[in-house]
Amino acid sequence: MDRQAKLGAAREAALKAGAMLLERHSFHIENKAAKDFVTDMDKASERMIISSLRERFPEDGFLGEETGVGEKKDGMWIIDPIDGTTNFIKNIPLYTISIAYMYRGEIEAGVVYAPALNEMFTAVKGGGAFLNGHPIHVSDVDQPIQSVAAVSFVHREPEVARKVLPQLGELVLKVNDFRRTGSAAFDLSCVACGRLEAFFEPCLHIYDIAAGVLMVREAGGRVTGWKNGPDCLISGHVMASNGLLHEFFLNSLSLE
Ligand code: IPD
Ligand code: CA
Ligand code: CA
């Protein structure tokens, strides 16, 4: 399989959809579930990405947040057409388009594109990670007190939030500071390029993280599930770091 061809197609699809989102004349907002919104732009972005990729790779399958999973194939495109819909709705520029190509369960290529920031993160397995074409690497901070981590307040899962929020209260005393961006794909990309030392969030979906996970790994970082649990691509519970501080963050948080 030609990973660079998959990456090129993902990049092209993300650029097209991103240009459309930047025009965003007006949009209609629907509630999918409690605190979970979708706009017609999420749907239009996903349609545009799928049709662009399908034209180049008719043999591949698709798993998109808004359209769900179609026929299962060896090669699957995993798409979040807007990661950070609340930011998009609120006109906060921290939203991304996340596209990953997975072959027989392995992520082979990924892009995370933040159109309003003009930032395109790209990675192929074994080929490193890049921001706007320049190689990126995780940070070398190894002291928790110097670290900045992106967190989530688990705003859609009250039971989990009740367990995790008190732990965040303890953890913030041991690190420099926390950030909450509202786009998991962007958080992972920020770990990959060394802006942040870590990102952790439980209860995510594969389309939120597939491209970002590859980004962190290819930039020299580490991504796992939460303590004692399976990998984040299975559990949805993401623990990402520059590697040096991984055990520290892993041991600081628990879902039990
Ligand atoms: C959300 C974002 C957010 C995270 C949520 C996700 P969406 O994705 O990644 O940062 O906290 O859990 O669902 O709904 O904007 O695609
Ligand atoms: Ca998402
Ligand atoms: Ca989304």
Coordinates of C-alpha atoms and ligand atoms in Angstrom, one line a residue:
M1 CA 0.0 0.0 0.0
D2 CA 1.2 3.5 -0.9
R3 CA 1.0 5.4 2.4
Q4 CA 2.1 8.7 0.8
A5 CA -0.8 8.4 -1.7
K6 CA -3.3 7.8 1.1
L7 CA -1.8 10.8 3.0
G8 CA -1.9 13.0 -0.1
A9 CA -5.6 12.2 -0.7
A10 CA -6.5 12.8 3.0
R11 CA -4.6 16.2 2.9
E12 CA -6.5 17.2 -0.3
A13 CA -9.9 16.2 1.1
A14 CA -9.2 18.1 4.4
L15 CA -8.1 21.2 2.5
K16 CA -11.3 21.2 0.4
A17 CA -13.6 20.7 3.4
G18 CA -11.6 23.2 5.4
A19 CA -12.1 25.9 2.7
M20 CA -15.8 25.2 2.8
L21 CA -15.9 25.6 6.6
L22 CA -14.1 28.9 6.4
E23 CA -16.8 30.2 4.2
R24 CA -19.5 29.0 6.7
H25 CA -22.1 31.5 5.7
S26 CA -24.7 30.2 8.1
F27 CA -25.5 26.9 9.6
H28 CA -28.3 25.0 11.2
I29 CA -27.6 23.4 14.6
E30 CA -29.2 20.1 15.9
N31 CA -28.8 18.4 19.2
K32 CA -27.6 14.8 18.8
A33 CA -27.6 14.1 22.5
A34 CA -27.2 16.0 25.7
K35 CA -24.4 18.6 25.1
D36 CA -23.7 17.1 21.7
F37 CA -24.3 19.2 18.7
V38 CA -24.1 18.7 15.0
T39 CA -24.4 21.4 12.3
D40 CA -25.2 21.0 8.6
M41 CA -21.6 22.0 8.0
D42 CA -20.4 18.8 9.9
K43 CA -22.5 16.8 7.6
A44 CA -21.5 18.7 4.4
S45 CA -17.8 18.4 5.4
E46 CA -18.1 14.6 5.9
R47 CA -19.9 14.2 2.6
M48 CA -17.2 16.2 0.8
I49 CA -14.4 14.2 2.4
I50 CA -15.9 10.8 1.7
S51 CA -16.7 11.6 -2.0
S52 CA -13.2 13.0 -2.5
L53 CA -11.6 9.9 -1.0
R54 CA -14.0 7.5 -2.7
E55 CA -13.1 8.9 -6.1
R56 CA -9.4 8.0 -5.6
F57 CA -9.9 4.8 -3.6
P58 CA -13.2 3.1 -4.5
E59 CA -12.1 -0.1 -2.8
D60 CA -11.8 1.4 0.7
G61 CA -14.4 1.5 3.4
F62 CA -15.5 4.5 5.5
L63 CA -16.3 5.2 9.2
G64 CA -17.5 8.8 9.6
E65 CA -18.9 10.3 12.8
E66 CA -22.0 11.6 11.1
T67 CA -22.7 8.8 8.6
G68 CA -21.5 5.8 10.8
V69 CA -19.8 2.8 9.5
G70 CA -20.5 1.4 6.1
E71 CA -19.3 -1.9 4.7
K72 CA -16.2 -3.1 6.6
K73 CA -13.1 -3.4 4.4
D74 CA -9.4 -4.1 5.0
G75 CA -8.7 -0.4 4.4
M76 CA -10.9 2.0 6.3
W77 CA -11.0 5.8 6.3
I78 CA -11.9 7.2 9.8
I79 CA -13.3 10.7 9.7
D80 CA -14.3 13.4 12.1
P81 CA -15.5 16.1 9.8
I82 CA -15.4 18.8 12.5
D83 CA -13.7 17.9 15.8
G84 CA -14.6 20.7 18.1
T85 CA -18.1 21.5 16.8
T86 CA -18.9 23.6 19.9
N87 CA -15.9 25.8 19.0
F88 CA -17.0 26.0 15.4
I89 CA -20.5 27.1 16.5
K90 CA -19.0 29.6 18.9
N91 CA -16.6 31.0 16.3
I92 CA -13.6 29.9 18.3
P93 CA -10.9 28.9 15.8
L94 CA -9.9 25.7 17.6
Y95 CA -11.7 23.1 15.5
T96 CA -10.1 20.5 13.2
I97 CA -10.8 18.0 10.5
S98 CA -9.4 14.6 11.4
I99 CA -8.9 11.9 8.7
A100 CA -7.0 8.6 9.3
Y101 CA -6.4 5.7 7.1
M102 CA -6.4 2.3 8.8
Y103 CA -5.4 -1.0 7.2
R104 CA -6.3 -4.2 9.1
G105 CA -6.5 -2.3 12.4
E106 CA -3.2 -0.3 12.0
I107 CA -3.3 3.4 11.5
E108 CA -1.1 4.0 8.4
A109 CA -1.7 7.7 7.6
G110 CA -3.4 10.7 9.3
V111 CA -4.1 14.4 8.9
V112 CA -5.4 16.8 11.4
Y113 CA -6.2 20.2 9.8
A114 CA -7.2 23.3 11.6
P115 CA -8.4 25.6 8.8
A116 CA -8.9 28.7 10.9
L117 CA -5.3 28.4 12.2
N118 CA -3.9 27.4 8.8
E119 CA -2.2 24.4 10.5
M120 CA -2.0 21.0 8.7
F121 CA -0.6 18.2 10.8
T122 CA 0.4 15.1 8.8
A123 CA 1.9 11.7 9.6
V124 CA 2.5 8.3 8.0
K125 CA 3.5 5.2 9.9
G126 CA 7.2 5.0 10.1
G127 CA 7.7 8.4 8.3
G128 CA 7.5 10.9 11.1
A129 CA 5.1 13.7 11.8
F130 CA 4.9 17.2 10.3
L131 CA 3.2 20.6 10.7
N132 CA 2.7 22.5 7.5
G133 CA 5.5 20.3 6.0
H134 CA 8.0 20.8 8.8
P135 CA 9.1 17.9 11.0
I136 CA 7.7 18.0 14.5
H137 CA 8.7 16.3 17.7
V138 CA 7.3 16.0 21.2
S139 CA 8.8 18.1 24.0
D140 CA 11.7 17.1 26.2
V141 CA 10.2 18.4 29.5
D142 CA 10.7 15.7 32.1
Q143 CA 9.6 17.5 35.3
P144 CA 5.8 17.4 36.0
I145 CA 5.9 20.9 37.5
Q146 CA 7.1 22.3 34.2
S147 CA 4.5 20.5 32.2
V148 CA 1.3 21.8 30.6
A149 CA -1.4 19.2 29.8
A150 CA -4.7 19.4 27.9
V151 CA -7.6 18.0 29.8
S152 CA -11.2 17.4 29.5
F153 CA -13.9 18.0 32.0
V154 CA -15.8 15.0 30.8
H155 CA -18.8 17.3 30.3
R156 CA -21.0 14.6 28.6
E157 CA -20.5 11.8 31.1
P158 CA -21.6 12.9 34.6
E159 CA -20.7 9.5 36.3
V160 CA -17.2 9.5 34.9
A161 CA -16.8 13.3 35.6
R162 CA -17.6 12.7 39.3
K163 CA -14.7 10.3 39.5
V164 CA -12.2 12.2 37.4
L165 CA -12.7 15.9 38.4
P166 CA -11.4 15.5 42.0
Q167 CA -8.3 13.8 40.6
L168 CA -7.7 16.7 38.2
G169 CA -8.0 19.0 41.3
E170 CA -5.1 17.1 42.9
L171 CA -3.1 16.8 39.7
V172 CA -3.1 20.5 38.8
L173 CA -1.1 21.2 42.0
K174 CA 1.7 19.0 40.6
V175 CA 2.0 20.4 37.1
N176 CA 2.4 23.9 35.7
D177 CA -1.1 24.2 34.3
F178 CA -3.9 22.7 32.3
R179 CA -5.6 23.7 29.0
R180 CA -9.0 22.7 27.6
T181 CA -9.1 23.3 23.8
G182 CA -12.3 21.5 22.9
S183 CA -10.8 19.4 20.0
A184 CA -9.2 16.1 21.0
A185 CA -7.5 15.9 17.6
F186 CA -6.0 19.3 18.1
D187 CA -4.9 18.4 21.7
L188 CA -3.1 15.3 20.3
S189 CA -1.4 17.4 17.6
C190 CA -0.2 19.9 20.2
V191 CA 1.4 17.0 22.1
A192 CA 3.0 15.9 18.9
C193 CA 4.6 19.3 18.1
G194 CA 5.7 19.9 21.7
R195 CA 3.3 22.6 22.7
L196 CA 1.9 20.4 25.4
E197 CA 3.5 17.6 27.4
A198 CA 0.3 15.5 27.7
F199 CA -3.4 15.2 26.8
F200 CA -5.8 12.9 28.5
E201 CA -9.5 12.4 28.1
P202 CA -11.8 9.4 28.7
C203 CA -14.8 8.3 26.7
L204 CA -13.7 9.4 23.2
H205 CA -14.4 7.7 19.9
I206 CA -12.0 6.3 17.3
Y207 CA -12.9 9.1 14.9
D208 CA -11.8 11.8 17.5
I209 CA -8.4 10.3 17.9
A210 CA -7.2 7.9 15.1
A211 CA -5.2 10.6 13.2
G212 CA -3.9 12.3 16.3
V213 CA -2.7 9.1 17.9
L214 CA -0.5 8.4 14.9
M215 CA 0.7 12.1 15.0
V216 CA 1.9 11.7 18.6
R217 CA 3.5 8.3 18.0
E218 CA 5.3 9.5 14.9
A219 CA 6.5 12.6 16.7
G220 CA 8.2 10.4 19.4
G221 CA 5.5 10.4 22.0
R222 CA 3.5 7.7 23.7
V223 CA -0.2 7.0 23.6
T224 CA -2.0 4.4 25.6
G225 CA -5.3 3.8 27.3
W226 CA -5.8 4.8 30.9
K227 CA -4.1 2.8 33.7
N228 CA -4.7 -1.0 33.5
G229 CA -7.0 -0.6 30.5
P230 CA -6.8 -1.5 26.8
D231 CA -5.3 0.8 24.2
C232 CA -7.2 4.0 23.6
L233 CA -8.3 2.9 20.1
I234 CA -10.3 0.2 21.8
S235 CA -11.4 1.8 25.0
G236 CA -11.7 5.5 23.9
H237 CA -9.9 6.5 27.0
V238 CA -6.8 8.4 25.8
M239 CA -3.6 9.1 27.6
A240 CA -1.0 10.8 25.4
S241 CA 2.3 12.3 26.4
N242 CA 5.9 13.2 25.4
G243 CA 6.8 9.7 26.7
L244 CA 9.1 11.1 29.5
L245 CA 6.1 12.0 31.7
H246 CA 3.8 9.1 30.6
E247 CA 4.1 7.1 33.8
F248 CA 3.5 10.2 35.9
F249 CA 0.2 11.0 34.2
L250 CA -0.8 7.4 33.9
N251 CA -0.4 6.9 37.6
S252 CA -2.1 10.1 38.5
L253 CA -5.5 9.3 37.1
S254 CA -7.8 6.3 37.4
L255 CA -11.3 5.4 36.2
E256 CA -11.8 2.8 38.9
Ligands
IPD1 C1 -15.4 16.5 20.8 C2 -14.1 17.1 21.0 C3 -13.9 17.5 22.4 C4 -14.1 16.3 23.3 C5 -15.4 15.7 23.1 C6 -15.5 15.2 21.6 P1 -16.9 16.8 18.5 O1 -15.7 16.1 19.4 O2 -13.0 16.3 20.6 O3 -12.6 18.0 22.7 O4 -14.0 16.8 24.7 O5 -15.5 14.6 23.9 O6 -16.7 14.6 21.4 O7 -18.2 16.3 19.1 O8 -16.7 18.2 18.5 O9 -16.6 16.1 17.2
CA2 CA -14.9 14.7 17.7
CA3 CA -17.2 15.9 15.1

